CSV table of C-alpha atoms in Angstrom, one decimal:
chain,number,residue,atom,x,y,z
A,1,MET,CA,0.0,0.0,0.0
A,2,TYR,CA,2.9,2.4,0.8
A,3,ARG,CA,4.3,1.8,-2.7
A,4,LYS,CA,1.0,2.4,-4.3
A,5,ARG,CA,0.4,5.7,-2.4
A,6,LEU,CA,4.0,6.9,-3.2
A,7,ALA,CA,3.3,6.2,-6.9
A,8,ALA,CA,0.1,8.1,-6.6
A,9,ALA,CA,1.9,11.1,-5.3
A,10,VAL,CA,4.3,11.0,-8.2
A,11,THR,CA,1.4,10.7,-10.6
A,12,ALA,CA,-0.3,13.7,-9.1
A,13,ALA,CA,2.9,15.8,-9.4
A,14,ILE,CA,3.2,14.8,-13.1
A,15,CYS,CA,-0.5,15.6,-13.9
A,16,LEU,CA,-0.2,19.0,-12.3
A,17,ILE,CA,1.1,20.3,-15.6
A,18,SER,CA,-0.7,17.9,-17.9
A,19,CYS,CA,2.0,15.2,-17.8
A,20,ALA,CA,4.4,17.9,-18.8
A,21,ALA,CA,7.9,17.4,-20.2
A,22,CYS,CA,10.6,20.0,-19.8
A,23,GLY,CA,10.3,22.7,-22.4
A,24,LYS,CA,13.3,24.0,-24.4
A,25,GLY,CA,12.7,27.7,-24.1
A,26,ALA,CA,15.4,30.0,-22.6
A,27,GLU,CA,15.2,30.3,-18.9
A,28,LEU,CA,13.5,33.4,-17.5
A,29,SER,CA,15.7,35.2,-15.0
A,30,VAL,CA,14.9,38.0,-12.7
A,31,ASP,CA,16.3,39.8,-9.7
A,32,GLU,CA,14.4,38.4,-6.8
A,33,ASN,CA,14.1,41.8,-5.1
A,34,VAL,CA,12.2,43.4,-8.0
A,35,SER,CA,8.9,45.0,-6.7
A,36,VAL,CA,5.6,43.8,-7.9
A,37,VAL,CA,3.0,46.3,-9.3
A,38,THR,CA,-0.7,45.6,-8.7
A,39,ALA,CA,-3.1,46.8,-11.3
A,40,PRO,CA,-6.6,47.9,-10.4
A,41,THR,CA,-9.3,45.3,-10.9
A,42,ALA,CA,-12.3,46.4,-12.9
A,43,THR,CA,-15.8,45.1,-12.2
A,44,ASN,CA,-18.9,44.6,-14.3
A,45,ALA,CA,-22.5,45.7,-13.5
A,46,ALA,CA,-22.9,42.7,-11.2
A,47,GLY,CA,-19.8,43.6,-9.2
A,48,GLU,CA,-17.9,40.7,-10.6
A,49,ALA,CA,-14.2,41.1,-11.4
A,50,VAL,CA,-13.4,41.5,-15.1
A,51,LEU,CA,-10.1,40.1,-16.2
A,52,SER,CA,-8.1,42.4,-18.4
A,53,VAL,CA,-4.5,43.4,-19.2
A,54,GLY,CA,-3.0,46.9,-19.4
A,55,ASP,CA,-0.8,48.4,-22.1
A,56,ILE,CA,2.6,47.0,-22.9
A,57,VAL,CA,5.3,48.1,-20.4
A,58,GLU,CA,8.8,48.6,-21.7
A,59,PRO,CA,11.2,48.6,-18.7
A,60,ASP,CA,14.0,51.2,-18.7
A,61,GLU,CA,17.4,50.0,-19.7
A,62,ASP,CA,18.7,50.6,-16.2
A,63,SER,CA,15.8,48.7,-14.7
A,64,GLU,CA,16.4,45.3,-13.0
A,65,GLU,CA,13.5,44.1,-15.2
A,66,TYR,CA,15.0,45.1,-18.5
A,67,VAL,CA,16.4,41.6,-19.2
A,68,LEU,CA,12.9,40.2,-19.0
A,69,GLY,CA,11.6,42.3,-21.9
A,70,SER,CA,8.2,43.9,-22.2
A,71,TYR,CA,5.1,42.8,-20.2
A,72,ARG,CA,1.5,43.6,-19.5
A,73,VAL,CA,0.1,43.9,-16.0
A,74,ALA,CA,-3.0,41.9,-15.6
A,75,SER,CA,-6.0,43.1,-13.5
A,76,ASP,CA,-5.0,40.6,-10.7
A,77,GLY,CA,-1.6,42.2,-10.5
A,78,VAL,CA,0.4,39.4,-12.3
A,79,LYS,CA,2.8,40.5,-14.9
A,80,PHE,CA,2.2,38.7,-18.2
A,81,TYR,CA,5.1,38.1,-20.7
A,82,TYR,CA,3.7,36.9,-24.1
A,83,ASP,CA,3.6,37.6,-27.8
A,84,GLU,CA,1.2,36.6,-30.6
A,85,PRO,CA,-0.1,34.1,-31.4
A,86,ILE,CA,-0.5,33.5,-27.6
A,87,THR,CA,-3.5,35.4,-26.4
A,88,GLU,CA,-4.4,37.1,-23.1
A,89,GLU,CA,-7.2,34.7,-22.7
A,90,LEU,CA,-4.7,31.8,-22.6
A,91,MET,CA,-2.5,33.7,-20.2
A,92,PHE,CA,-5.5,34.1,-17.9
A,93,ALA,CA,-6.2,30.4,-18.2
A,94,ILE,CA,-2.7,29.6,-16.9
A,95,ASP,CA,-3.0,32.3,-14.3
A,96,THR,CA,-6.4,31.1,-13.0
A,97,TYR,CA,-5.4,27.5,-13.0
A,98,PHE,CA,-2.3,27.9,-10.8
A,99,THR,CA,-4.0,30.6,-8.6
A,100,CYS,CA,-6.3,27.8,-7.5
A,101,PHE,CA,-3.2,26.0,-6.0
A,102,GLN,CA,-2.0,29.3,-4.5
A,103,ASN,CA,-5.4,29.9,-2.8
A,104,ASN,CA,-6.3,26.2,-2.1
A,105,ASP,CA,-9.4,26.9,-4.1
A,106,TYR,CA,-10.7,23.5,-5.1
A,107,ASP,CA,-14.1,24.7,-6.1
A,108,THR,CA,-12.7,26.9,-8.8
A,109,TYR,CA,-10.2,24.3,-9.8
A,110,GLU,CA,-13.0,21.8,-10.6
A,111,THR,CA,-14.7,24.2,-13.0
A,112,LEU,CA,-11.4,24.6,-14.9
A,113,LEU,CA,-11.1,20.9,-15.7
A,114,TYR,CA,-12.1,19.4,-19.1
A,115,PRO,CA,-15.5,17.8,-18.1
A,116,ASP,CA,-14.8,14.4,-19.6
A,117,TYR,CA,-11.3,14.3,-18.2
A,118,LYS,CA,-12.7,15.2,-14.7
A,119,GLU,CA,-15.1,12.2,-14.8
A,120,ARG,CA,-12.6,9.7,-16.2
A,121,TYR,CA,-9.7,10.8,-14.0
A,122,SER,CA,-11.8,10.8,-10.8
A,123,ALA,CA,-12.8,7.2,-11.6
A,124,TYR,CA,-9.1,6.3,-12.3
A,125,LEU,CA,-7.9,7.7,-9.0
A,126,GLN,CA,-10.6,5.8,-7.1
A,127,GLU,CA,-9.8,2.5,-8.8
A,128,GLU,CA,-6.0,2.8,-8.7
A,129,TYR,CA,-5.3,4.8,-5.6
A,130,GLU,CA,-8.5,4.8,-3.5
A,131,TYR,CA,-8.7,8.5,-3.2
A,132,ASP,CA,-10.6,11.3,-4.9
A,133,LEU,CA,-9.8,14.3,-7.1
A,134,ARG,CA,-9.7,16.7,-4.2
A,135,HIS,CA,-6.9,14.7,-2.6
A,136,SER,CA,-5.0,14.8,-6.0
A,137,PHE,CA,-5.5,18.6,-6.0
A,138,GLU,CA,-4.1,18.8,-2.5
A,139,LEU,CA,-1.0,16.7,-3.5
A,140,ASN,CA,-0.4,19.0,-6.4
A,141,GLY,CA,-0.6,22.1,-4.3
A,142,GLN,CA,1.8,20.6,-1.7
A,143,ASN,CA,4.2,19.8,-4.5
A,144,LEU,CA,4.3,23.5,-5.4
A,145,ARG,CA,4.7,24.5,-1.8
A,146,THR,CA,7.6,22.1,-1.4
A,147,ILE,CA,9.3,23.8,-4.2
A,148,MET,CA,8.7,27.2,-2.6
A,149,GLN,CA,9.9,26.0,0.8
A,150,ARG,CA,13.2,24.9,-0.8
A,151,GLU,CA,13.6,28.2,-2.6
A,152,CYS,CA,13.0,30.2,0.5
A,153,ALA,CA,15.4,28.1,2.6
A,154,GLU,CA,18.2,28.0,0.0
A,155,GLY,CA,19.8,31.3,1.2
A,156,ASP,CA,19.4,30.5,4.9
A,157,GLU,CA,22.4,29.4,6.9
A,158,ASP,CA,20.7,26.2,8.1
A,159,GLU,CA,18.6,25.7,4.9
A,160,ASP,CA,15.7,24.5,7.2
A,161,THR,CA,12.7,24.2,4.9
A,162,SER,CA,10.4,23.5,7.9
A,163,LYS,CA,10.5,27.2,8.9
A,164,TYR,CA,8.3,28.0,5.8
A,165,THR,CA,4.8,26.9,4.9
A,166,GLY,CA,5.6,27.2,1.2
A,167,ASP,CA,2.7,29.6,0.7
A,168,PHE,CA,3.2,31.7,-2.4
A,169,THR,CA,1.8,34.6,-4.5
A,170,ILE,CA,2.1,34.4,-8.2
A,171,THR,CA,3.9,37.5,-9.6
A,172,ARG,CA,4.9,36.7,-13.2
A,173,ILE,CA,3.9,34.3,-15.9
A,174,LYS,CA,5.7,33.9,-19.2
A,175,ALA,CA,4.4,31.8,-22.1
A,176,GLU,CA,5.9,31.1,-25.5
A,177,GLU,CA,5.5,28.7,-28.3
A,178,PRO,CA,7.7,25.6,-27.8
A,179,GLU,CA,11.0,25.5,-29.6
A,180,LEU,CA,10.8,22.6,-32.1
A,181,GLU,CA,13.8,20.3,-32.8
A,182,GLU,CA,14.4,18.8,-36.2
A,183,GLY,CA,11.5,16.5,-37.1
A,184,GLU,CA,9.3,17.7,-34.3
A,185,THR,CA,5.8,19.1,-34.8
A,186,ILE,CA,3.3,20.8,-32.4
A,187,GLU,CA,0.8,18.0,-32.9
A,188,GLY,CA,3.5,15.4,-32.1
A,189,LEU,CA,4.3,17.2,-28.8
A,190,GLN,CA,0.6,17.5,-28.0
A,191,LYS,CA,0.2,13.7,-28.5
A,192,LYS,CA,3.2,13.0,-26.3
A,193,LEU,CA,1.8,15.3,-23.6
A,194,PHE,CA,-1.4,13.1,-23.5
A,195,GLU,CA,0.4,9.7,-23.4
A,196,PHE,CA,-0.2,9.3,-19.7
A,197,PHE,CA,-3.9,9.7,-20.2
A,198,ASP,CA,-3.9,7.4,-23.2
A,199,GLU,CA,-2.6,4.6,-20.9
A,200,ALA,CA,-4.7,5.6,-17.8
A,201,PHE,CA,-8.0,5.7,-19.8
A,202,GLU,CA,-7.1,2.9,-22.2
A,203,MET,CA,-7.9,4.9,-25.3
A,204,ASP,CA,-6.5,7.5,-27.6
A,205,TYR,CA,-7.4,10.3,-25.4
A,206,TYR,CA,-5.6,12.9,-27.5
A,207,GLU,CA,-7.8,12.1,-30.5
A,208,TYR,CA,-10.9,12.1,-28.3
A,209,VAL,CA,-10.1,15.6,-27.0
A,210,LYS,CA,-9.1,16.8,-30.4
A,211,GLU,CA,-12.4,15.7,-31.9
A,212,ASN,CA,-14.5,17.1,-29.1
A,213,SER,CA,-12.8,20.5,-28.8
A,214,ASP,CA,-12.5,23.6,-31.0
A,215,ASP,CA,-8.7,23.6,-30.5
A,216,ILE,CA,-5.9,22.4,-28.3
A,217,GLU,CA,-3.5,25.1,-27.1
A,218,TYR,CA,0.0,24.0,-26.2
A,219,VAL,CA,2.7,26.4,-24.8
A,220,CYS,CA,5.9,26.4,-22.8
A,221,PHE,CA,5.5,28.5,-19.7
A,222,TYR,CA,7.3,29.9,-16.6
A,223,ILE,CA,5.9,31.0,-13.3
A,224,TYR,CA,7.5,33.3,-10.7
A,225,ALA,CA,6.0,33.7,-7.2
A,226,ARG,CA,6.7,35.7,-4.1
A,227,GLY,CA,7.5,33.5,-1.0
A,228,GLU,CA,7.3,34.1,2.7
A,229,ASP,CA,10.8,35.6,2.6
A,230,GLY,CA,9.4,38.5,0.5
A,231,ALA,CA,11.5,37.6,-2.6
A,232,GLU,CA,10.5,36.3,-6.0
A,233,HIS,CA,11.4,32.8,-6.9
A,234,ARG,CA,11.1,30.7,-10.0
A,235,LEU,CA,8.3,28.3,-9.2
A,236,ILE,CA,8.0,26.5,-12.5
A,237,SER,CA,10.6,26.9,-15.3
A,238,GLY,CA,10.2,25.9,-18.9
A,239,TYR,CA,7.5,23.3,-18.8
A,240,ASP,CA,4.8,22.5,-21.3
A,241,ILE,CA,1.0,22.6,-20.8
A,242,ALA,CA,-2.1,22.0,-22.9
A,243,PHE,CA,-5.5,23.5,-22.7
A,244,ALA,CA,-8.6,22.4,-24.7
A,245,LEU,CA,-10.6,25.3,-26.1
A,246,VAL,CA,-14.4,24.7,-26.2
A,247,ASP,CA,-16.9,27.4,-27.0
A,248,GLY,CA,-14.4,30.1,-26.2
A,249,ARG,CA,-13.4,28.6,-22.8
A,250,TYR,CA,-10.1,27.0,-21.9
A,251,TYR,CA,-10.1,23.7,-19.9
A,252,ALA,CA,-7.1,22.1,-18.2
A,253,PHE,CA,-6.0,18.5,-17.6
A,254,GLY,CA,-4.4,17.8,-14.3
């Protein structure tokens, strides 16, 4: 049983970024003491927050942010780094998805999952590991907090991770098209990303999603977050993720 639960934890960590494989984009680097600007959040007539991004910001050449390039500040205060054909809607999909782990917001997380995937993966978890989707979500969140604990403790003399909870606040997200090696295609990378689900669900799940979605968006992404030490740290660096687009809405897998 211990082996099975250990394997389950590893599976949850993998599925956090849709069975992601390391991306090949250049690493995003930043001075960890750079301040974070918060943009005002607009609301609609019902008082609900409206997600939006501001104009492009070009950092001054003497700024610590200059090496990162231009960005847009989103209405939730996160700095977005992206260029066409990547859209702000996709950036918000990444942002909203990982903010669920930041805030331990399982209810919102459930609404972001591809409906068929949620049903199949819930059944898979119960059959293979005897726990539910909520526990998988908790394992994924703990995986991110463990990363942040290590980052915060790295500069300490004793490097004691237990001093930190691992709580984090997302500050920057960069997304870019994956860099293709000779012979690679976007579709081939997409198929590879779904291989875990093909095996788990005993079907060609990539083809199923492709046939039942308007599109599959696939990008390489980076996430920075502020830890309890007040500094920014690289939380996720150069991984790939896929979202299914259905009727104008993005859905995640993992």
